[in-house]
C-alpha positions as MATLAB code, in Angstrom:
seq = 'MPWRLSARGLTGDDRPPAAPRGAARRVPDLFRQDSWRMRLLLAWLAWIVLGILLAAGMAPDRLVLEPGQVAPEDVAAPRSLIDRPATEQLRRQAAAQVQPSYVRNPDVAGLALRDVAAAFEQVRAVRGRADMLDERSRLASLRQALPLDLGDAAYEAVLAVQDGVLAAMERDVADVVRREMARNITEADLETFRKEAVAEVRALSYPRPLADFMAKVTERAVRPNFFVDPSRTRRQLEAVMNAVPPVTIVPGEIIVRKGQRVTADDLVRLRDAGVLGRPGDWRVTVGAFLLAGLLVAAAAVFLFLFRPALFASTSRLLLLAVIGVGAALLARVLWPISPYLAPVGGAAMLLTILLDPMAAVLAVVLLGVLTGLLTGGSLAATCVAVAGGLAGVLGVARAEQRSDIMRAGFLVALADVAAVAGLQLAFSAQGFEVADLGRSMLAGAANGVLLAGVLTLGSLPYFENAFGVLTSLRLLE';
ca = [
       4.417   85.471   46.629;
       4.050   86.708   43.007;
       0.669   86.679   41.284;
       0.115   84.899   37.988;
      -2.787   85.209   35.543;
      -3.879   82.012   33.813;
      -6.977   80.505   32.146;
      -7.981   79.183   35.588;
      -7.932   82.615   37.167;
      -5.564   84.438   39.481;
      -3.145   82.082   41.164;
      -0.966   82.945   44.058;
      -1.813   83.251   47.747;
      -5.473   82.403   47.134;
      -4.519   78.921   45.910;
      -3.613   76.149   48.355;
       0.095   75.420   48.546;
       1.295   72.813   46.102;
       1.424   69.359   47.600;
       4.697   67.441   47.680;
       5.161   64.819   45.006;
       4.381   61.224   45.880;
       1.336   59.815   47.633;
       3.277   58.934   50.788;
       4.376   62.559   51.351;
       1.051   64.005   50.162;
      -1.164   62.300   52.779;
       0.112   64.173   55.922;
      -0.348   67.562   54.213;
      -3.901   66.742   53.200;
      -5.088   65.317   56.511;
      -3.110   67.138   59.174;
      -6.039   69.535   59.763;
      -9.699   68.813   60.513;
     -10.778   69.716   56.943;
     -10.848   66.016   56.075;
     -14.056   65.742   58.120;
     -15.642   68.344   55.856;
     -14.539   66.409   52.810;
     -16.101   63.222   54.180;
     -19.307   65.097   54.996;
     -19.380   66.592   51.514;
     -18.836   63.159   49.908;
     -21.586   61.676   52.098;
     -24.048   64.420   51.111;
     -23.195   64.029   47.433;
     -23.701   60.265   47.731;
     -27.115   60.662   49.387;
     -28.366   63.240   46.878;
     -27.128   61.298   43.854;
     -28.477   58.032   45.275;
     -31.943   59.515   45.734;
     -31.768   61.099   42.289;
     -30.736   57.845   40.621;
     -33.336   55.815   42.518;
     -36.040   58.177   41.293;
     -34.641   58.412   37.790;
     -34.051   54.696   37.265;
     -37.580   53.799   38.359;
     -39.748   56.690   37.161;
     -43.456   56.598   37.989;
     -43.291   53.141   39.463;
     -46.764   51.626   39.261;
     -47.921   48.501   41.035;
     -50.683   46.944   38.929;
     -52.189   43.521   38.389;
     -54.290   42.243   35.451;
     -57.870   43.440   35.793;
     -57.067   46.462   37.942;
     -58.042   49.943   36.826;
     -55.231   52.326   35.847;
     -55.145   55.233   38.328;
     -53.800   57.666   35.698;
     -52.734   58.001   32.110;
     -49.384   56.263   31.652;
     -47.257   57.490   28.745;
     -44.169   55.821   27.321;
     -41.040   57.603   28.607;
     -39.029   56.464   25.601;
     -39.356   54.632   22.320;
     -39.938   50.890   22.709;
     -41.185   47.861   20.810;
     -44.824   46.909   21.418;
     -44.172   43.215   21.876;
     -47.805   42.025   22.283;
     -48.988   43.878   19.166;
     -45.939   42.712   17.206;
     -46.457   39.086   18.236;
     -50.126   39.254   17.262;
     -49.280   40.538   13.789;
     -46.633   37.848   13.403;
     -49.077   35.125   14.461;
     -51.585   36.400   11.932;
     -48.931   36.338    9.220;
     -47.834   32.835   10.242;
     -51.428   31.590   10.066;
     -51.466   32.428    6.355;
     -48.433   30.238    5.644;
     -49.258   26.858    4.130;
     -47.197   23.921    5.407;
     -44.410   22.735    3.162;
     -44.794   19.087    2.126;
     -42.307   16.549    0.882;
     -43.075   13.296   -0.962;
     -41.712    9.958    0.314;
     -41.099    7.750   -2.759;
     -40.630    4.599   -0.674;
     -44.253    4.478    0.509;
     -45.569    3.256   -2.869;
     -43.304    0.219   -2.698;
     -44.573   -0.603    0.781;
     -48.168   -0.422   -0.432;
     -47.488   -2.814   -3.355;
     -45.690   -5.207   -1.021;
     -48.772   -5.271    1.210;
     -50.907   -6.216   -1.785;
     -48.513   -9.002   -2.775;
     -48.355  -10.261    0.824;
     -52.143  -10.431    1.084;
     -52.506  -12.595   -2.029;
     -49.507  -14.686   -0.950;
     -51.372  -15.527    2.271;
     -54.348  -16.674    0.198;
     -52.117  -18.930   -1.906;
     -50.447  -20.348    1.185;
     -53.766  -21.375    2.714;
     -55.019  -22.713   -0.610;
     -51.867  -24.807   -0.876;
     -52.784  -26.667    2.324;
     -56.172  -27.766    1.053;
     -55.262  -31.454    1.411;
     -54.288  -31.053    5.064;
     -57.124  -28.830    6.260;
     -60.842  -29.089    6.011;
     -62.922  -26.175    4.715;
     -63.644  -24.686    8.143;
     -59.973  -24.860    9.194;
     -58.874  -23.186    5.972;
     -61.392  -20.429    6.494;
     -60.234  -19.850   10.077;
     -56.585  -19.909    9.023;
     -57.145  -17.297    6.274;
     -59.194  -15.051    8.561;
     -56.387  -15.200   11.116;
     -53.720  -14.412    8.500;
     -55.797  -11.593    6.884;
     -58.046   -9.897    9.453;
     -59.880   -7.732    6.903;
     -63.270   -7.472    8.635;
     -65.007   -9.495    5.891;
     -67.804  -11.981    5.958;
     -67.309  -15.720    5.418;
     -68.632  -15.430    1.864;
     -65.694  -13.285    0.751;
     -63.112  -15.584    2.348;
     -64.813  -18.703    0.909;
     -64.961  -17.134   -2.560;
     -61.262  -16.196   -2.647;
     -60.306  -19.698   -1.428;
     -62.405  -21.347   -4.133;
     -61.474  -19.118   -7.085;
     -59.302  -20.457   -9.880;
     -55.584  -19.644   -9.900;
     -55.854  -17.557  -13.071;
     -58.640  -15.435  -11.644;
     -56.692  -14.974   -8.385;
     -53.668  -13.763  -10.370;
     -55.859  -11.357  -12.324;
     -57.332  -10.044   -9.070;
     -53.833   -9.367   -7.741;
     -52.806   -7.552  -10.927;
     -55.912   -5.385  -10.919;
     -55.535   -4.450   -7.242;
     -51.843   -3.671   -7.748;
     -52.666   -1.452  -10.739;
     -55.254    0.507   -8.766;
     -52.911    0.919   -5.776;
     -50.033    1.937   -8.071;
     -52.141    4.654   -9.690;
     -53.371    5.991   -6.371;
     -49.908    5.993   -4.801;
     -48.598    8.027   -7.738;
     -50.645   10.942   -6.379;
     -49.812   13.108   -3.373;
     -51.748   11.678   -0.445;
     -51.732   13.578    2.835;
     -53.035   12.342    6.154;
     -55.965   14.709    5.910;
     -56.934   13.461    2.423;
     -56.369    9.748    3.080;
     -60.038    8.755    3.391;
     -60.889   10.478    0.126;
     -58.179    8.635   -1.782;
     -59.170    5.294   -0.228;
     -62.796    5.771   -1.260;
     -61.713    6.592   -4.799;
     -59.512    3.482   -4.945;
     -62.268    1.237   -3.564;
     -64.746    2.642   -6.077;
     -62.301    1.923   -8.893;
     -61.864   -1.678   -7.725;
     -65.618   -2.235   -7.424;
     -66.069   -0.960  -10.968;
     -64.154   -4.021  -12.230;
     -66.137   -7.052  -13.440;
     -65.732   -9.340  -10.431;
     -68.420  -11.071   -8.389;
     -69.487   -9.264   -5.220;
     -67.610  -11.497   -2.708;
     -64.359  -11.222   -4.681;
     -64.843   -7.458   -5.139;
     -65.316   -7.128   -1.362;
     -62.015   -8.892   -0.745;
     -60.181   -6.779   -3.346;
     -61.666   -3.565   -1.900;
     -60.427   -4.361    1.615;
     -56.927   -5.212    0.379;
     -56.842   -1.988   -1.629;
     -58.133    0.128    1.259;
     -55.492   -1.232    3.615;
     -52.674   -0.772    1.076;
     -53.369    2.884    0.225;
     -51.587    5.140    2.730;
     -50.168    8.725    3.026;
     -47.050    9.484    1.003;
     -47.019   13.322    1.251;
     -45.831   14.585    4.635;
     -45.196   17.968    6.238;
     -41.529   18.965    6.123;
     -40.954   20.394    9.644;
     -37.632   22.101    8.940;
     -38.753   23.766    5.702;
     -42.083   24.799    7.211;
     -40.296   26.259   10.228;
     -37.969   28.246    7.980;
     -40.941   29.598    6.028;
     -42.706   30.602    9.240;
     -39.596   32.318   10.585;
     -39.070   34.207    7.329;
     -42.678   35.411    7.243;
     -42.709   36.383   10.929;
     -39.372   38.193   10.692;
     -40.646   40.132    7.700;
     -43.349   41.735    9.856;
     -41.969   45.097   11.073;
     -42.143   45.603   14.842;
     -44.833   47.889   16.194;
     -43.164   50.855   17.901;
     -44.498   52.892   20.806;
     -43.144   56.428   20.497;
     -42.193   58.591   23.497;
     -45.267   60.238   24.979;
     -47.731   57.707   23.546;
     -50.344   56.622   26.094;
     -49.913   52.964   27.026;
     -52.951   52.747   29.341;
     -55.510   55.430   30.030;
     -56.948   56.439   33.355;
     -59.907   54.218   34.277;
     -58.949   51.511   31.783;
     -58.748   47.900   32.972;
     -55.188   46.671   32.670;
     -54.655   43.499   30.639;
     -51.727   41.104   30.618;
     -50.502   42.693   27.366;
     -50.650   46.144   28.979;
     -48.452   44.880   31.809;
     -45.881   43.666   29.269;
     -45.813   47.125   27.678;
     -45.552   48.867   31.056;
     -42.757   46.566   32.166;
     -40.835   47.108   28.914;
     -41.262   50.860   29.365;
     -39.707   50.626   32.825;
     -42.666   52.177   34.637;
     -43.968   49.041   36.330;
     -42.727   48.242   39.801;
     -43.409   45.665   42.452;
     -44.333   46.260   46.047;
     -41.296   46.095   48.288;
     -38.885   46.009   45.360;
     -35.699   47.333   47.018;
     -33.255   46.285   44.323;
     -33.528   49.503   42.296;
     -32.829   51.624   45.378;
     -29.865   49.532   46.463;
     -28.454   49.509   42.946;
     -28.899   53.278   42.630;
     -27.021   53.981   45.850;
     -24.256   51.555   44.872;
     -23.818   53.338   41.548;
     -23.887   56.739   43.242;
     -21.226   55.611   45.715;
     -19.094   54.293   42.863;
     -19.276   57.638   41.029;
     -18.435   59.672   44.145;
     -15.559   57.335   44.998;
     -14.193   57.525   41.448;
     -14.253   61.329   41.560;
     -12.508   61.406   44.949;
      -9.749   58.999   43.874;
      -9.188   60.919   40.635;
      -8.878   64.245   42.437;
      -6.658   62.781   45.160;
      -4.220   61.332   42.616;
      -4.233   63.960   39.866;
      -5.530   67.174   41.473;
      -4.312   67.068   45.084;
      -4.500   70.850   45.500;
      -8.144   70.840   44.475;
      -8.835   67.839   46.692;
      -7.325   69.680   49.663;
      -9.637   72.698   49.224;
     -13.038   72.119   50.795;
     -14.523   75.196   49.127;
     -13.409   74.059   45.674;
     -14.785   70.570   46.308;
     -18.073   72.123   47.379;
     -18.130   74.184   44.178;
     -17.501   71.059   42.122;
     -20.235   69.150   43.979;
     -22.802   71.962   43.682;
     -22.325   72.343   39.938;
     -22.208   68.587   39.293;
     -25.230   67.679   41.412;
     -27.115   70.713   40.136;
     -26.528   69.641   36.535;
     -27.741   66.136   37.358;
     -30.885   67.508   39.012;
     -31.593   69.753   36.033;
     -31.077   66.805   33.663;
     -33.664   64.814   35.620;
     -36.141   67.694   35.497;
     -35.690   68.237   31.746;
     -35.718   64.547   30.809;
     -39.492   64.387   30.071;
     -38.971   67.109   27.468;
     -35.934   65.501   25.861;
     -33.055   63.312   27.058;
     -30.711   65.589   25.098;
     -31.286   68.597   27.381;
     -28.887   67.454   30.113;
     -26.798   70.610   30.831;
     -23.450   68.835   30.812;
     -21.947   71.395   28.431;
     -22.901   74.279   30.726;
     -21.497   72.513   33.790;
     -18.260   71.807   31.926;
     -17.914   75.467   30.942;
     -18.487   76.669   34.510;
     -15.987   74.217   35.970;
     -13.375   75.040   33.335;
     -13.596   78.752   34.149;
     -13.964   78.414   37.935;
     -11.589   75.486   38.549;
      -9.571   73.918   35.733;
     -10.128   71.890   32.532;
      -9.077   68.603   34.140;
     -11.779   68.864   36.796;
     -14.258   69.793   34.068;
     -13.358   66.703   32.013;
     -13.859   64.541   35.110;
     -17.290   66.106   35.610;
     -18.161   65.545   31.938;
     -17.433   61.807   32.177;
     -19.345   61.351   35.425;
     -22.273   63.503   34.307;
     -22.411   61.593   31.028;
     -22.803   58.337   32.950;
     -25.418   59.928   35.205;
     -27.320   61.228   32.180;
     -27.494   57.754   30.687;
     -28.719   56.259   33.961;
     -31.290   59.003   34.494;
     -32.708   58.586   30.986;
     -33.434   54.881   31.213;
     -30.003   53.602   30.240;
     -29.853   55.625   27.014;
     -26.455   55.272   25.363;
     -27.391   58.041   22.928;
     -28.052   60.495   25.769;
     -24.665   59.631   27.310;
     -22.812   60.145   24.025;
     -24.518   63.482   23.341;
     -23.840   64.684   26.890;
     -20.144   63.775   26.683;
     -19.778   65.368   23.237;
     -21.371   68.613   24.411;
     -19.362   68.615   27.628;
     -16.025   68.190   25.895;
     -16.972   70.915   23.412;
     -17.746   73.184   26.367;
     -14.326   72.540   27.923;
     -12.565   73.340   24.638;
     -14.736   76.395   24.039;
     -13.800   78.251   27.237;
     -10.338   76.844   27.942;
      -8.810   80.095   26.612;
     -11.721   82.476   27.168;
     -10.614   86.082   27.733;
     -13.956   87.888   27.788;
     -17.547   86.998   28.565;
     -18.600   87.088   24.913;
     -16.402   84.015   24.449;
     -18.893   82.113   26.625;
     -21.677   82.567   24.078;
     -19.360   81.458   21.284;
     -18.556   78.379   23.355;
     -22.318   77.814   23.788;
     -22.727   77.720   20.015;
     -19.852   75.219   19.860;
     -21.675   73.022   22.394;
     -24.861   73.320   20.311;
     -22.972   72.258   17.180;
     -21.450   69.254   18.967;
     -24.826   68.203   20.406;
     -26.611   68.492   17.054;
     -23.867   66.555   15.263;
     -23.896   63.818   17.908;
     -27.699   63.509   17.807;
     -27.785   63.324   14.014;
     -24.907   60.844   13.858;
     -26.382   58.519   16.466;
     -29.890   58.540   15.008;
     -28.578   57.888   11.505;
     -26.124   55.205   12.645;
     -28.788   53.271   14.569;
     -31.589   53.648   12.020;
     -31.849   49.983   10.984;
     -35.589   50.064   11.746;
     -35.949   53.525   10.186;
     -36.587   56.826   11.888;
     -39.049   59.666   11.705;
     -37.765   62.937   10.288;
     -39.908   64.812   12.817;
     -38.292   62.928   15.729;
     -34.827   63.662   14.365;
     -35.728   67.334   14.006;
     -37.020   67.568   17.570;
     -33.906   65.852   18.936;
     -31.587   68.147   16.994;
     -33.570   71.181   18.175;
     -33.169   69.983   21.782;
     -29.413   69.640   21.249;
     -29.194   73.158   19.823;
     -31.225   74.580   22.722;
     -28.966   72.764   25.165;
     -25.901   74.494   23.747;
     -27.254   77.999   23.221;
     -29.518   78.340   26.268;
     -28.305   75.906   28.933;
     -24.621   76.164   28.074;
     -24.258   79.708   26.794;
     -26.954   81.840   28.436;
     -27.141   79.918   31.719;
     -23.363   79.863   32.148;
     -23.069   83.554   31.348;
     -25.819   84.434   33.807;
     -24.762   82.185   36.686;
     -20.992   82.711   36.510;
     -20.946   85.986   38.565;
     -22.949   84.366   41.338;
     -20.526   81.450   41.610;
     -17.587   83.870   41.546;
     -19.021   85.881   44.432;
     -20.380   82.945   46.458;
     -17.126   80.998   46.424;
     -14.685   83.893   46.189;
     -13.110   82.743   42.956;
     -11.137   85.406   41.072;
     -11.325   84.204   37.494;
      -9.370   85.615   34.586;
     -12.571   87.071   33.128;
     -13.383   88.941   36.311;
      -9.814   90.199   36.686;
      -9.723   91.524   33.125;
     -12.957   93.354   33.731;
];
């Protein structure tokens, strides 16, 4: 069979025979030997390792604490988060400074004047039945119609007064009530306004019993006309509370210190940071293994359909699994330093040189998802990992000498830095620290130059020898 040099290395007798087209004819060629057992074992091992890795990464430093317990160690925030208890406290303090918004009800004054008119109308009605009732019956009838908590002297005086004086009394009381109701009277200030109105009535030149009657009618007529507007007050409170910027806990900031008693607010912060667990909480583990199984299954189906020759080679599958799982492990180890140090670009470069670009792109997508899961669901970490990985594939797709690997590493660094800067600027609604942006961009540059360029260049000969891969670079040398 002739030999052919390509970007994937030397092809010929060392490559598995091409599989027939069509899934129905491909299956017997792939499974007619016992190598399928090795593929199942390899998939099972990859699933177990990734499941354990995800379970540990998705629930880092799981603490089981209750309010009042003492923290066994310093607990730092693994990522940036909003300090909800501190933010709510500041918002409550701001809301406490907001005065309620009041609205005046113009109809209340009319009700007060109608009460005054009704009171004097009752007096006239009883006085009009003087021929039918004796003095005691008239007194009882008026007390029943106007229960004003007055003595008999006041009721007797108002029943005996002349009609002209009674009309003057009504006008004077109505004038006092009208003046008072023209002011803004709240429920809290009601007693003050009533005392002022009663004092004004008593200052008029009426005998004491009549003044007592007028004072009681006035006191009962004056009422609140200035009420809290719930909707406007609520809008003011919401505007003031929303204007308070959220308190942010930066990565690495200590949430609780060793020996400190944990409060309910501390538990909220720990739970938001994702470091608080519950005893016997199996859901994270089950979810991690389900996700790991989904990723392994997706890779197997992709290779079976689009790279059958690679799927049929146990050694090539092992190479793919070692590089992919190794990159995921290294991403988990480097996460505390920065989520942008996941070596997806380096893994993509190795797989492009050792296998083919299509397998490398598959690894980039899966490792990008793994990076996001291992860094607390960070979409930014996933985007940066995918950008660096694709740049790594493009950088070495046509590599002809080992110096091209370092140039590809610089390309990965450029892609990582651009992705970090773009994401931080695009999602900077709450602002960002220049120092944080600088550290993130430095991590992206180090990922490309060191983890992609230097690490790939140093590890490539070992993978070539361990798996017997004759790459184009090695052949040219």
